[in-house]
C-alpha atoms as an extended CHARMM CRD file, in Angstrom:
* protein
*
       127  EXT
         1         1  UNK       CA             -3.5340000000       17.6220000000       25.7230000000  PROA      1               0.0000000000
         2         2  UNK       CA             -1.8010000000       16.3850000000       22.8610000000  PROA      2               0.0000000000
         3         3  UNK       CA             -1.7640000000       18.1220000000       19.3360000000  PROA      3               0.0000000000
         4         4  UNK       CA              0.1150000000       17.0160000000       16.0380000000  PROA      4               0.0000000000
         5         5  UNK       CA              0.0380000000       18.1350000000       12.6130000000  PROA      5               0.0000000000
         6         6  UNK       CA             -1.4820000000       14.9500000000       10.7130000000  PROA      6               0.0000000000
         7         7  UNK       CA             -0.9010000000       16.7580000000        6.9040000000  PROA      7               0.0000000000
         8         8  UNK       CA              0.5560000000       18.6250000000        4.7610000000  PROA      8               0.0000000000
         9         9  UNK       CA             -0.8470000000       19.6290000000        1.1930000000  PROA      9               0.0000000000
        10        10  UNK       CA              2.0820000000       19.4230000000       -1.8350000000  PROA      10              0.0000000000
        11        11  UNK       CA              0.0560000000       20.8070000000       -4.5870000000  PROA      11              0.0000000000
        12        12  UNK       CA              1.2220000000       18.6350000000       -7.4010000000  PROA      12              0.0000000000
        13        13  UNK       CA              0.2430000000       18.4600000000      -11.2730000000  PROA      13              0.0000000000
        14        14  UNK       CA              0.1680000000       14.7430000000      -11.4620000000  PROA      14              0.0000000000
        15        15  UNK       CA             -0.9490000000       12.2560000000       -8.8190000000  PROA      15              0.0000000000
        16        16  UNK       CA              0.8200000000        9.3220000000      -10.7310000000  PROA      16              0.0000000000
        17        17  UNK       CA              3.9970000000       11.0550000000      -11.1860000000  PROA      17              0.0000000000
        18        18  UNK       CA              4.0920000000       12.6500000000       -7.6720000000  PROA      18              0.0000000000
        19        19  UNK       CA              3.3480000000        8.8940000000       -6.1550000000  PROA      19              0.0000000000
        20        20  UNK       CA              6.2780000000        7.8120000000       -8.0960000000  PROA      20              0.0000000000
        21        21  UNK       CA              8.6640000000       10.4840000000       -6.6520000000  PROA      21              0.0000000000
        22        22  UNK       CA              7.8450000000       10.2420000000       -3.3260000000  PROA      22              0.0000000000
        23        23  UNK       CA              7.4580000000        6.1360000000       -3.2990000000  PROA      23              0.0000000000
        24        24  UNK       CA             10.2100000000        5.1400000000       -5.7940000000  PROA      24              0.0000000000
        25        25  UNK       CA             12.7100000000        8.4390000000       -5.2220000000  PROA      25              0.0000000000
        26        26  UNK       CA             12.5200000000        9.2630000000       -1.9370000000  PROA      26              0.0000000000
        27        27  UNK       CA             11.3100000000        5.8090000000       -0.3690000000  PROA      27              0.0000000000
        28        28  UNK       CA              8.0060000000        7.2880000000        1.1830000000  PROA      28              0.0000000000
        29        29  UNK       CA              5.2470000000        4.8000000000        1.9800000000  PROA      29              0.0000000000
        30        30  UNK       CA              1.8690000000        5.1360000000        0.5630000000  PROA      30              0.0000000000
        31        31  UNK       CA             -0.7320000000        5.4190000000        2.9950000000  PROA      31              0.0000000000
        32        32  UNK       CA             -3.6880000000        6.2030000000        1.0040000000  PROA      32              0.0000000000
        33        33  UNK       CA             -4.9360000000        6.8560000000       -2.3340000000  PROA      33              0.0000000000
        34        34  UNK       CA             -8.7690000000        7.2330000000       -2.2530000000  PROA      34              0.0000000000
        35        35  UNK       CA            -10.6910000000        8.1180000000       -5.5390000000  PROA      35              0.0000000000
        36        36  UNK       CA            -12.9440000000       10.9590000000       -4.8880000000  PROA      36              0.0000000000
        37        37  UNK       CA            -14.6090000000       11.3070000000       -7.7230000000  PROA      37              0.0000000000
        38        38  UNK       CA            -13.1800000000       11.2140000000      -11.4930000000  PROA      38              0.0000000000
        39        39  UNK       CA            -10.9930000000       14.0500000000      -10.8650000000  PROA      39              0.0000000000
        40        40  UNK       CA             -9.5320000000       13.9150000000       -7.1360000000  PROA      40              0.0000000000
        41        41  UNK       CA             -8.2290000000       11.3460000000       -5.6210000000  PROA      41              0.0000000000
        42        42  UNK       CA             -6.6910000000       11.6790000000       -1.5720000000  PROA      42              0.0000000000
        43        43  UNK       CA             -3.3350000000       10.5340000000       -1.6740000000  PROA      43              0.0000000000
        44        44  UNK       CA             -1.1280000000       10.0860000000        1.7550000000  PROA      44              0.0000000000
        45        45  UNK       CA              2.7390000000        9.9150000000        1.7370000000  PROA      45              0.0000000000
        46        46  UNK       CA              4.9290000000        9.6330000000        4.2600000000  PROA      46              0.0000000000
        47        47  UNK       CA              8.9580000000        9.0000000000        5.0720000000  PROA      47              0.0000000000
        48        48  UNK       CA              9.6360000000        5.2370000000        6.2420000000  PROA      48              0.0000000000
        49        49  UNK       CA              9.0380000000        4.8970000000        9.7940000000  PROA      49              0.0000000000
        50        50  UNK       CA              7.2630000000        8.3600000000       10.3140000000  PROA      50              0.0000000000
        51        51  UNK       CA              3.7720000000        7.7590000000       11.6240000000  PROA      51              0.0000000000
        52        52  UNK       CA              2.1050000000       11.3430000000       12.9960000000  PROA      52              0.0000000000
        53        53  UNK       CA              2.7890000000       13.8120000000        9.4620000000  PROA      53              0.0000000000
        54        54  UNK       CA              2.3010000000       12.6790000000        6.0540000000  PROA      54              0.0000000000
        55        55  UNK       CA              2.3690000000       14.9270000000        3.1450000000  PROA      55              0.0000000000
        56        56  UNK       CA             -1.4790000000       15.0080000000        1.2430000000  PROA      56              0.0000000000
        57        57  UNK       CA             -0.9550000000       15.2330000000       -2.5670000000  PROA      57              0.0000000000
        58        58  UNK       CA             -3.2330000000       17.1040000000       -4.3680000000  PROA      58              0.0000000000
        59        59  UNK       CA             -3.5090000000       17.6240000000       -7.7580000000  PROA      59              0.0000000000
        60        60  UNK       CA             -3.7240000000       21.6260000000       -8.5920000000  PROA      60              0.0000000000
        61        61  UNK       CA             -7.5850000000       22.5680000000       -9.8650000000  PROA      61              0.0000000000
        62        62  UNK       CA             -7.4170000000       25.9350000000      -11.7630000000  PROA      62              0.0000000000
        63        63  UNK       CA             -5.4280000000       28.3060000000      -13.3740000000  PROA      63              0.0000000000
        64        64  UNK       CA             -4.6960000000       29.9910000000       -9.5160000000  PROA      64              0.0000000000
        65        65  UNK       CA             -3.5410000000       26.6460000000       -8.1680000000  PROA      65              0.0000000000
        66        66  UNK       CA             -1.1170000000       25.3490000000      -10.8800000000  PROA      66              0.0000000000
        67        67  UNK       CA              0.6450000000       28.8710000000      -10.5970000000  PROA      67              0.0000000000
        68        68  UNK       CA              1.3390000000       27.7590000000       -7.0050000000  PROA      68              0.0000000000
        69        69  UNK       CA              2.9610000000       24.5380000000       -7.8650000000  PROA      69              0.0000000000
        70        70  UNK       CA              6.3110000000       24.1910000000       -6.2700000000  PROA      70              0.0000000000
        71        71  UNK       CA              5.9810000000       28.0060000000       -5.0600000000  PROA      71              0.0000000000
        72        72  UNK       CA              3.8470000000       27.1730000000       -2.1370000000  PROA      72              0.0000000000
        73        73  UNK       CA              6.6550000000       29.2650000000       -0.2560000000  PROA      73              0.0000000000
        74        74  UNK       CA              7.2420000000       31.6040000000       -2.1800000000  PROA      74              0.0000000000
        75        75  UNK       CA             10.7740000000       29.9280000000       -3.3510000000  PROA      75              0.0000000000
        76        76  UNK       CA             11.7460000000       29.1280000000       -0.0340000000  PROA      76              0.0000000000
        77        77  UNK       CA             12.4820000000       25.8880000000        1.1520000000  PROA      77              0.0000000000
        78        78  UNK       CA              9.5400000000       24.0700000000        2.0450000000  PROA      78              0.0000000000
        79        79  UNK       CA              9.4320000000       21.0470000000        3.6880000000  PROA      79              0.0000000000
        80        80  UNK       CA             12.5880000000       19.5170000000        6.0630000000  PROA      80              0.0000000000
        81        81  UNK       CA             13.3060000000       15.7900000000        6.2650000000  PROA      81              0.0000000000
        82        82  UNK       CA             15.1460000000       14.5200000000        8.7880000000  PROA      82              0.0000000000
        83        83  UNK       CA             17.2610000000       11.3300000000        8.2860000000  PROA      83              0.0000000000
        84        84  UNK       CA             19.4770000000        8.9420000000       11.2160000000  PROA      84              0.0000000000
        85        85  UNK       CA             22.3910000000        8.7310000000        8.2880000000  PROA      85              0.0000000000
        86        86  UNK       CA             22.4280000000       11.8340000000        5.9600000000  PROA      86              0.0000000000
        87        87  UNK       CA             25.2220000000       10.4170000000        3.7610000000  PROA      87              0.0000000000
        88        88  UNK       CA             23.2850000000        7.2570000000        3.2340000000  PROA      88              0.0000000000
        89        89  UNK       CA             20.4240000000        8.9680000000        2.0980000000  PROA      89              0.0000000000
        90        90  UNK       CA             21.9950000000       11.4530000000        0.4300000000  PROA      90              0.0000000000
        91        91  UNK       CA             24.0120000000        9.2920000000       -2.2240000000  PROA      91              0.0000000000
        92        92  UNK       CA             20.8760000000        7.1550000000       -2.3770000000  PROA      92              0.0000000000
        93        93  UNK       CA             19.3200000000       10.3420000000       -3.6720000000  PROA      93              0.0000000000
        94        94  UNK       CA             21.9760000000       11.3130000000       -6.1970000000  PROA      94              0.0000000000
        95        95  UNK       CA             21.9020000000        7.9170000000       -7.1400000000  PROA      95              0.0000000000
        96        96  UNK       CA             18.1310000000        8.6320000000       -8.0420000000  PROA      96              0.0000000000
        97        97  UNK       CA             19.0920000000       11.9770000000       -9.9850000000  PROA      97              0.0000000000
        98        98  UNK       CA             17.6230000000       13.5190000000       -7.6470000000  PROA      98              0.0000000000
        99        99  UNK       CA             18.4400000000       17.6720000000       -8.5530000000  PROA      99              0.0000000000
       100       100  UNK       CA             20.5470000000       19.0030000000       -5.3930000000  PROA      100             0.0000000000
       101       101  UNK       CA             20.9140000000       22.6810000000       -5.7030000000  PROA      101             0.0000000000
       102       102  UNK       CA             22.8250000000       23.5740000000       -2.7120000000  PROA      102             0.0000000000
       103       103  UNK       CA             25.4860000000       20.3620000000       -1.7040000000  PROA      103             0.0000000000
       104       104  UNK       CA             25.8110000000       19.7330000000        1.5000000000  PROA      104             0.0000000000
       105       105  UNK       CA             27.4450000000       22.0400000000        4.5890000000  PROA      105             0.0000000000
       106       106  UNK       CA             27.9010000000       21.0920000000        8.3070000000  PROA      106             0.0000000000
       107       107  UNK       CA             25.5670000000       23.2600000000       10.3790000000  PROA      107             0.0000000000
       108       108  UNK       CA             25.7550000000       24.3770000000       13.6930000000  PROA      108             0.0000000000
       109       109  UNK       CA             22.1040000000       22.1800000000       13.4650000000  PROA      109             0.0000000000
       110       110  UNK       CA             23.8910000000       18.9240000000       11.2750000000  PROA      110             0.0000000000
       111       111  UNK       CA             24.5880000000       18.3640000000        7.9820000000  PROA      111             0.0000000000
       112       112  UNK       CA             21.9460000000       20.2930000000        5.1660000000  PROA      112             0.0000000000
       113       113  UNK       CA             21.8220000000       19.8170000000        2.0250000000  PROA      113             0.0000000000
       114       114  UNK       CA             18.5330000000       21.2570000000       -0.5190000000  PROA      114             0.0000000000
       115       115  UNK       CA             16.9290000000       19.0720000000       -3.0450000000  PROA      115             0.0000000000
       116       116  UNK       CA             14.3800000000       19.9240000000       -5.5940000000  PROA      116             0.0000000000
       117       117  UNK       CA             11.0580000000       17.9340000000       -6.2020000000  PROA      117             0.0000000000
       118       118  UNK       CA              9.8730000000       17.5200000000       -9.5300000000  PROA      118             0.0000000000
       119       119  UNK       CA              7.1030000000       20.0200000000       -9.3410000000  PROA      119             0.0000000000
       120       120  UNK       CA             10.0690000000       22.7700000000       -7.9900000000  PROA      120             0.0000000000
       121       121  UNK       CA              9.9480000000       22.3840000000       -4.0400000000  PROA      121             0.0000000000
       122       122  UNK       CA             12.4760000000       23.0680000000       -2.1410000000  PROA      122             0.0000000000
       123       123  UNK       CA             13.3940000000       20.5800000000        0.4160000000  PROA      123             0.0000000000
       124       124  UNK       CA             16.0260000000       20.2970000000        3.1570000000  PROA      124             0.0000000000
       125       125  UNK       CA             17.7800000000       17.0840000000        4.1890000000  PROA      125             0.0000000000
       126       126  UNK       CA             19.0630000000       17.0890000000        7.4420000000  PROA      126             0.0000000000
       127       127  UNK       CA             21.0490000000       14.8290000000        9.1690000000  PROA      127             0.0000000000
């Protein structure tokens, strides 16, 4: 038997601007983006190369759900991506602005660094 976790939800507050980030920022590809009806859309991302995970945007619906955007962990970081060159993609990132609020420390796992999406996520990058 083989299992695999296909998504992810990122509760965002804009499906433009989150495509942006992830396409233009970060590099993702975008898989899908389906209209739904005038108000959701389903909207796949995922990191070059990656093929079993991508993340789902969805746009927050509700008072309840924008409080949870970017706190989907309760400040903790969320989501880990994994890179073959850290420092390439790391100064790619700064060169992006990207906000980096802890730099990066060697690991008894690799090299770490956390970066902040634009909706507040915390992410690792790992190399």
């Amino acid at each position: 038997m083989k299992q695999f976790i296909a998504h992810i939800t990122v509760v965002v507050g804009n499906y433009d601007e989150a495509i942006q980030f992830y396409t233009e920022k970060l590099n993702f590809d975008l898989i899908e983006d389906t209209l739904i009806n005038e108000n959701k859309r389903w909207v796949l991302v995922r990191p070059k190369g990656s093929f079993e995970c991508s993340l789902l945007l969805a746009k927050a619906v509700g008072t309840e759900q924008e409080l949870m955007i970017g706190r989907q962990t309760g400040g903790r970081v969320f989501l880990f991506l994994r890179t073959d060159d850290f420092w390439r993609d790391y100064h790619a990132m700064k060169n992006e602005n990207i906000e980096f609020v802890r730099e990066p420390q060697v690991e008894s796992y690799g090299t770490v660094a956390v970066f902040k999406d634009p909706f507040g996520n915390l992410w690792d990058l790992l190399g």
